[in-house]
Tab-separated table of C-alpha atoms in Angstrom:
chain	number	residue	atom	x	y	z
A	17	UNK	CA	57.370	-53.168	-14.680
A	18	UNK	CA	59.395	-54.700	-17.506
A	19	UNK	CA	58.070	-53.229	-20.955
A	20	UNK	CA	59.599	-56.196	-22.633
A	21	UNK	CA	58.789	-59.217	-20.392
A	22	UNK	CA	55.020	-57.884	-20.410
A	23	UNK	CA	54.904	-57.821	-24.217
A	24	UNK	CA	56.496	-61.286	-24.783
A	25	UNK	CA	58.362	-63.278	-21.709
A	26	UNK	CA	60.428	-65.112	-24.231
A	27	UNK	CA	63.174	-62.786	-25.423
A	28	UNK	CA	65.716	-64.064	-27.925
A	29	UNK	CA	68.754	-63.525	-25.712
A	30	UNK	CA	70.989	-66.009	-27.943
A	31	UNK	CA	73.496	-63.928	-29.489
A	32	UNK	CA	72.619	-60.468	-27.989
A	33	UNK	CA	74.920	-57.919	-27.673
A	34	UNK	CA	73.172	-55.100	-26.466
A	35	UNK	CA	69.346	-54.471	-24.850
A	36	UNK	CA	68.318	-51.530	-23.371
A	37	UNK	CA	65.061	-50.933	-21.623
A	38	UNK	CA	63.817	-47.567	-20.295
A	39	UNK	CA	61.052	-48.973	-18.474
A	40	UNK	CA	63.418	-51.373	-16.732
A	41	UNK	CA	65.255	-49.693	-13.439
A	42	UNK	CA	68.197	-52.451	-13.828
A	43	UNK	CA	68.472	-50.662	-17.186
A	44	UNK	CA	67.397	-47.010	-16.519
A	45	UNK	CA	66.769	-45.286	-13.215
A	46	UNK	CA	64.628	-41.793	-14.295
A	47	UNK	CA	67.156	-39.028	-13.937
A	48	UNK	CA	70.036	-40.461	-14.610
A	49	UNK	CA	72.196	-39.285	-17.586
A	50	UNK	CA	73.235	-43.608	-17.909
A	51	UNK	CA	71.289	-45.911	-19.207
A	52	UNK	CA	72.710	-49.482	-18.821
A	53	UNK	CA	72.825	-52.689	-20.925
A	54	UNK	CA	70.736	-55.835	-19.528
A	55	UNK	CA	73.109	-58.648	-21.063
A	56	UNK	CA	76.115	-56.765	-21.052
A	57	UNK	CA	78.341	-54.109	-19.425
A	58	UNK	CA	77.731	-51.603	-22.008
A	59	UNK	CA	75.880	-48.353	-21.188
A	60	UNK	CA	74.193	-45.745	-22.913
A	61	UNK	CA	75.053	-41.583	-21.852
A	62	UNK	CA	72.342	-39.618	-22.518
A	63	UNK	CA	73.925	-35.901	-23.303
A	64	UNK	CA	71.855	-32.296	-23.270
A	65	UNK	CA	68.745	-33.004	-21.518
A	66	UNK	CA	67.538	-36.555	-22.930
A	67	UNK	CA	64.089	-37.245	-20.715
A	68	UNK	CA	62.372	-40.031	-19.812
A	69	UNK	CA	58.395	-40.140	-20.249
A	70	UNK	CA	55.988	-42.798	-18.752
A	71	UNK	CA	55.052	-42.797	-22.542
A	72	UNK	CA	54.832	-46.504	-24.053
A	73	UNK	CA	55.571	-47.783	-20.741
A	74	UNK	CA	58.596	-46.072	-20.675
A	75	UNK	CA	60.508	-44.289	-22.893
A	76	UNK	CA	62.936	-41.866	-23.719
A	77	UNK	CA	62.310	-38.327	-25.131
A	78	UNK	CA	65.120	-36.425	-27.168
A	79	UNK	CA	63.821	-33.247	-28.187
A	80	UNK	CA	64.833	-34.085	-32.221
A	81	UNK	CA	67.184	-30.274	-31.919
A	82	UNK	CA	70.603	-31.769	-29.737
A	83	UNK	CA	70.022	-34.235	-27.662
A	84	UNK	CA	72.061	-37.722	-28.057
A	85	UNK	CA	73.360	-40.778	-26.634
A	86	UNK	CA	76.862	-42.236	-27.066
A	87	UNK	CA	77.706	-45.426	-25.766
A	88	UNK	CA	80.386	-46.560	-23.545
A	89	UNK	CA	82.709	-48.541	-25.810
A	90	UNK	CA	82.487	-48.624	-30.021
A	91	UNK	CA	82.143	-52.091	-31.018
A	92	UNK	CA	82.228	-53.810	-34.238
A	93	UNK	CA	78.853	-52.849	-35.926
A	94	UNK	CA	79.979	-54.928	-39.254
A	95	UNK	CA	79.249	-58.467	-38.539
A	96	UNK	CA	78.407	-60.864	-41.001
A	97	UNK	CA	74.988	-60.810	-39.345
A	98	UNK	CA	72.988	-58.018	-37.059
A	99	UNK	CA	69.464	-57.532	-35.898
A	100	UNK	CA	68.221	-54.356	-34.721
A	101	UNK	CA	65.349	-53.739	-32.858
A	102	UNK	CA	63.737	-50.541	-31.523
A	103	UNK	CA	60.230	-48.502	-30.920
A	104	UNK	CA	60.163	-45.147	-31.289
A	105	UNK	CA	57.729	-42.467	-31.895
A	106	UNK	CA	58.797	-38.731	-33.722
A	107	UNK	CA	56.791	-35.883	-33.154
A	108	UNK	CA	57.924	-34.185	-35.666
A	109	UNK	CA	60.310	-33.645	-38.703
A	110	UNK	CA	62.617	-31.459	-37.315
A	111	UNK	CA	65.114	-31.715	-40.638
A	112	UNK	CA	66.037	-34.113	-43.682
A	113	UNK	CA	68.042	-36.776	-41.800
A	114	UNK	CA	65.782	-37.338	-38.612
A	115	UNK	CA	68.452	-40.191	-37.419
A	116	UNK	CA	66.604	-42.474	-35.037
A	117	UNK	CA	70.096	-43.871	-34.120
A	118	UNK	CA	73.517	-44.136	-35.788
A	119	UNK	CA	77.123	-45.476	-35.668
A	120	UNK	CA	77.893	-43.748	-38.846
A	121	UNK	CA	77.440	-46.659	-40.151
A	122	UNK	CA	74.499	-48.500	-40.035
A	123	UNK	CA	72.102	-45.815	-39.159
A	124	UNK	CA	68.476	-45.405	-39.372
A	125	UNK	CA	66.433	-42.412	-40.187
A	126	UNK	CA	62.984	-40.893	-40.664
A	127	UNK	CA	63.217	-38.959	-43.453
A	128	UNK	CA	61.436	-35.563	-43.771
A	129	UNK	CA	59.639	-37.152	-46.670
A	130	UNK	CA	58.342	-39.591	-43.953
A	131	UNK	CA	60.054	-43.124	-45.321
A	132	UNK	CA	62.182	-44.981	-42.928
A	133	UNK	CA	66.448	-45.639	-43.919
A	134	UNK	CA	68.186	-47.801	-43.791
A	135	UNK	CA	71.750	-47.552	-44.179
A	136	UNK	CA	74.905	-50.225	-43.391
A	137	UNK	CA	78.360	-51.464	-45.333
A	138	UNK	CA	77.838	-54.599	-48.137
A	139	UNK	CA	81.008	-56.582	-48.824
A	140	UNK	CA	80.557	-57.737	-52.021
A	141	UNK	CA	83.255	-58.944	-54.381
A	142	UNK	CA	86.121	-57.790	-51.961
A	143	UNK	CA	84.569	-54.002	-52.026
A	144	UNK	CA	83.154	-52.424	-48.974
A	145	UNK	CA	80.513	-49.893	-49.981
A	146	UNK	CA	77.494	-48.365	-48.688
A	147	UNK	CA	74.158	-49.529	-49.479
A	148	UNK	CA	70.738	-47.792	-48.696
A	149	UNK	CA	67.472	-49.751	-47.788
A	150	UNK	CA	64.209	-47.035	-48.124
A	151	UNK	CA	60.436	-48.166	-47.316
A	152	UNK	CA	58.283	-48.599	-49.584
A	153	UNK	CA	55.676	-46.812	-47.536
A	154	UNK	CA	55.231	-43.411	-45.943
A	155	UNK	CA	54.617	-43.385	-42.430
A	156	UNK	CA	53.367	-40.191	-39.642
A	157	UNK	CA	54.125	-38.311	-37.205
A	158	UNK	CA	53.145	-39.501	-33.225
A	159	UNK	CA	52.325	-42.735	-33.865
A	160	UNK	CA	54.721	-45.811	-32.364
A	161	UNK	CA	56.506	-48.124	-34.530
A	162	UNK	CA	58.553	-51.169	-33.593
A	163	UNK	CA	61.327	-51.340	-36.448
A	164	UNK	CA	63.272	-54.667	-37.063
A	165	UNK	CA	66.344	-54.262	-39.682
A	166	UNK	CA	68.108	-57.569	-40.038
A	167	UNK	CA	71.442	-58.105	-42.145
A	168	UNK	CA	72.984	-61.143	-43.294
A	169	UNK	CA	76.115	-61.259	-45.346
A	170	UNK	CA	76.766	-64.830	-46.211
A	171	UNK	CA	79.782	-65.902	-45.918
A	172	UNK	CA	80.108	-68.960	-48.703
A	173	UNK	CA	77.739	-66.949	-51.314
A	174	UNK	CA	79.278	-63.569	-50.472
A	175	UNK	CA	76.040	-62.425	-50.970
A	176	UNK	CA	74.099	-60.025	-48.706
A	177	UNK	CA	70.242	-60.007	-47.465
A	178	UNK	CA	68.587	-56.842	-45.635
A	179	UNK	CA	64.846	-56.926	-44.776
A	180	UNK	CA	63.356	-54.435	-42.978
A	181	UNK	CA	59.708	-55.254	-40.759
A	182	UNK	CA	57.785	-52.201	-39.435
A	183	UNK	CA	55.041	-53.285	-36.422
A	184	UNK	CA	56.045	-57.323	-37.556
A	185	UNK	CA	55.379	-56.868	-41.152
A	186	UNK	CA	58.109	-57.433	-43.568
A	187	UNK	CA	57.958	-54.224	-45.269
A	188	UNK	CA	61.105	-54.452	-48.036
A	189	UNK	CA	63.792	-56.952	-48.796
A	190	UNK	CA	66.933	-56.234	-50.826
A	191	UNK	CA	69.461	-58.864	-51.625
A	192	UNK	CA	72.617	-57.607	-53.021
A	193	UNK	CA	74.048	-60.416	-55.464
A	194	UNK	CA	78.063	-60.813	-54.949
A	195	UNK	CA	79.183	-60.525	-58.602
């Protein structure tokens, strides 16, 4: 049972790099410590304990003290444009940073004060910097979210555009002017 085919059997595959799927066994067979990419040959290794629960249709569980995942290869996360797309569900605020997942940079996090982060490079007037996107909303504890965080850095403006959609619903926009 495919999580993602029974939600919506028309996937934008165009462009993807990298799809995982815990309720997939092409993408995650329970007990394993791999879980695999379904349009690449990347792979995910799930390090001290990482579990999978029948939860959402399938899921998996880090226990928000040391568990991680590290994938197989680093690959350039600073494109002129990304989409990232995830559900998750936190139990609980375990510290201040809360990362949901990271590459250093971009990450996403939710915060302690219960706002979702997000954080990637700009490169605006020949300077790379860091920039910070924060919701405008607060959200809880045990409750599913499907987060989208799109960003485009156009090329011919030099100007970049971040939005961020929680559950399909744009929830904040920034677009960083290139000076």
């Amino acid at each position: 049972y495919n999580m993602a085919f029974h939600y919506s059997p028309k996937i934008v595959t165009d462009g993807l790099e990298f799809y995982l799927d815990a309720s997939n066994s092409k993408s995650y067979v329970s007990g394993s410590t791999l879980c695999d990419d379904l349009v690449g040959t990347k792979s995910l290794e799930l390090n001290n304990g990482v579990l999978y629960t029948s939860d959402n249709l399938g899921s998996l569980e880090f226990d928000g003290l040391n568990d991680y995942c590290i994938d197989s290869e680093i690959y350039n996360m600073n494109k002129a444009e990304m989409t990232f797309d995830f559900w998750f569900k936190r139990y609980a605020s375990n510290n201040s940073y809360n990362m949901v997942w990271n590459m250093y940079l971009p990450y996403f996090a939710f915060r302690s004060d219960n706002t979702f982060h997000f954080s990637r490079y700009t490169h605006i007037s020949g300077v790379t910097t860091q920039r910070n996107l924060y919701s405008n909303n607060t959200f809880q504890n045990n409750v599913w979210y499907n987060v989208v965080c799109t960003n485009y850095q156009d090329v011919i403006s030099g100007n970049n555009i971040v939005n961020m959609y929680i559950n399909g619903e744009l929830e904040v926009t920034e677009t960083v002017a290139n000076s």
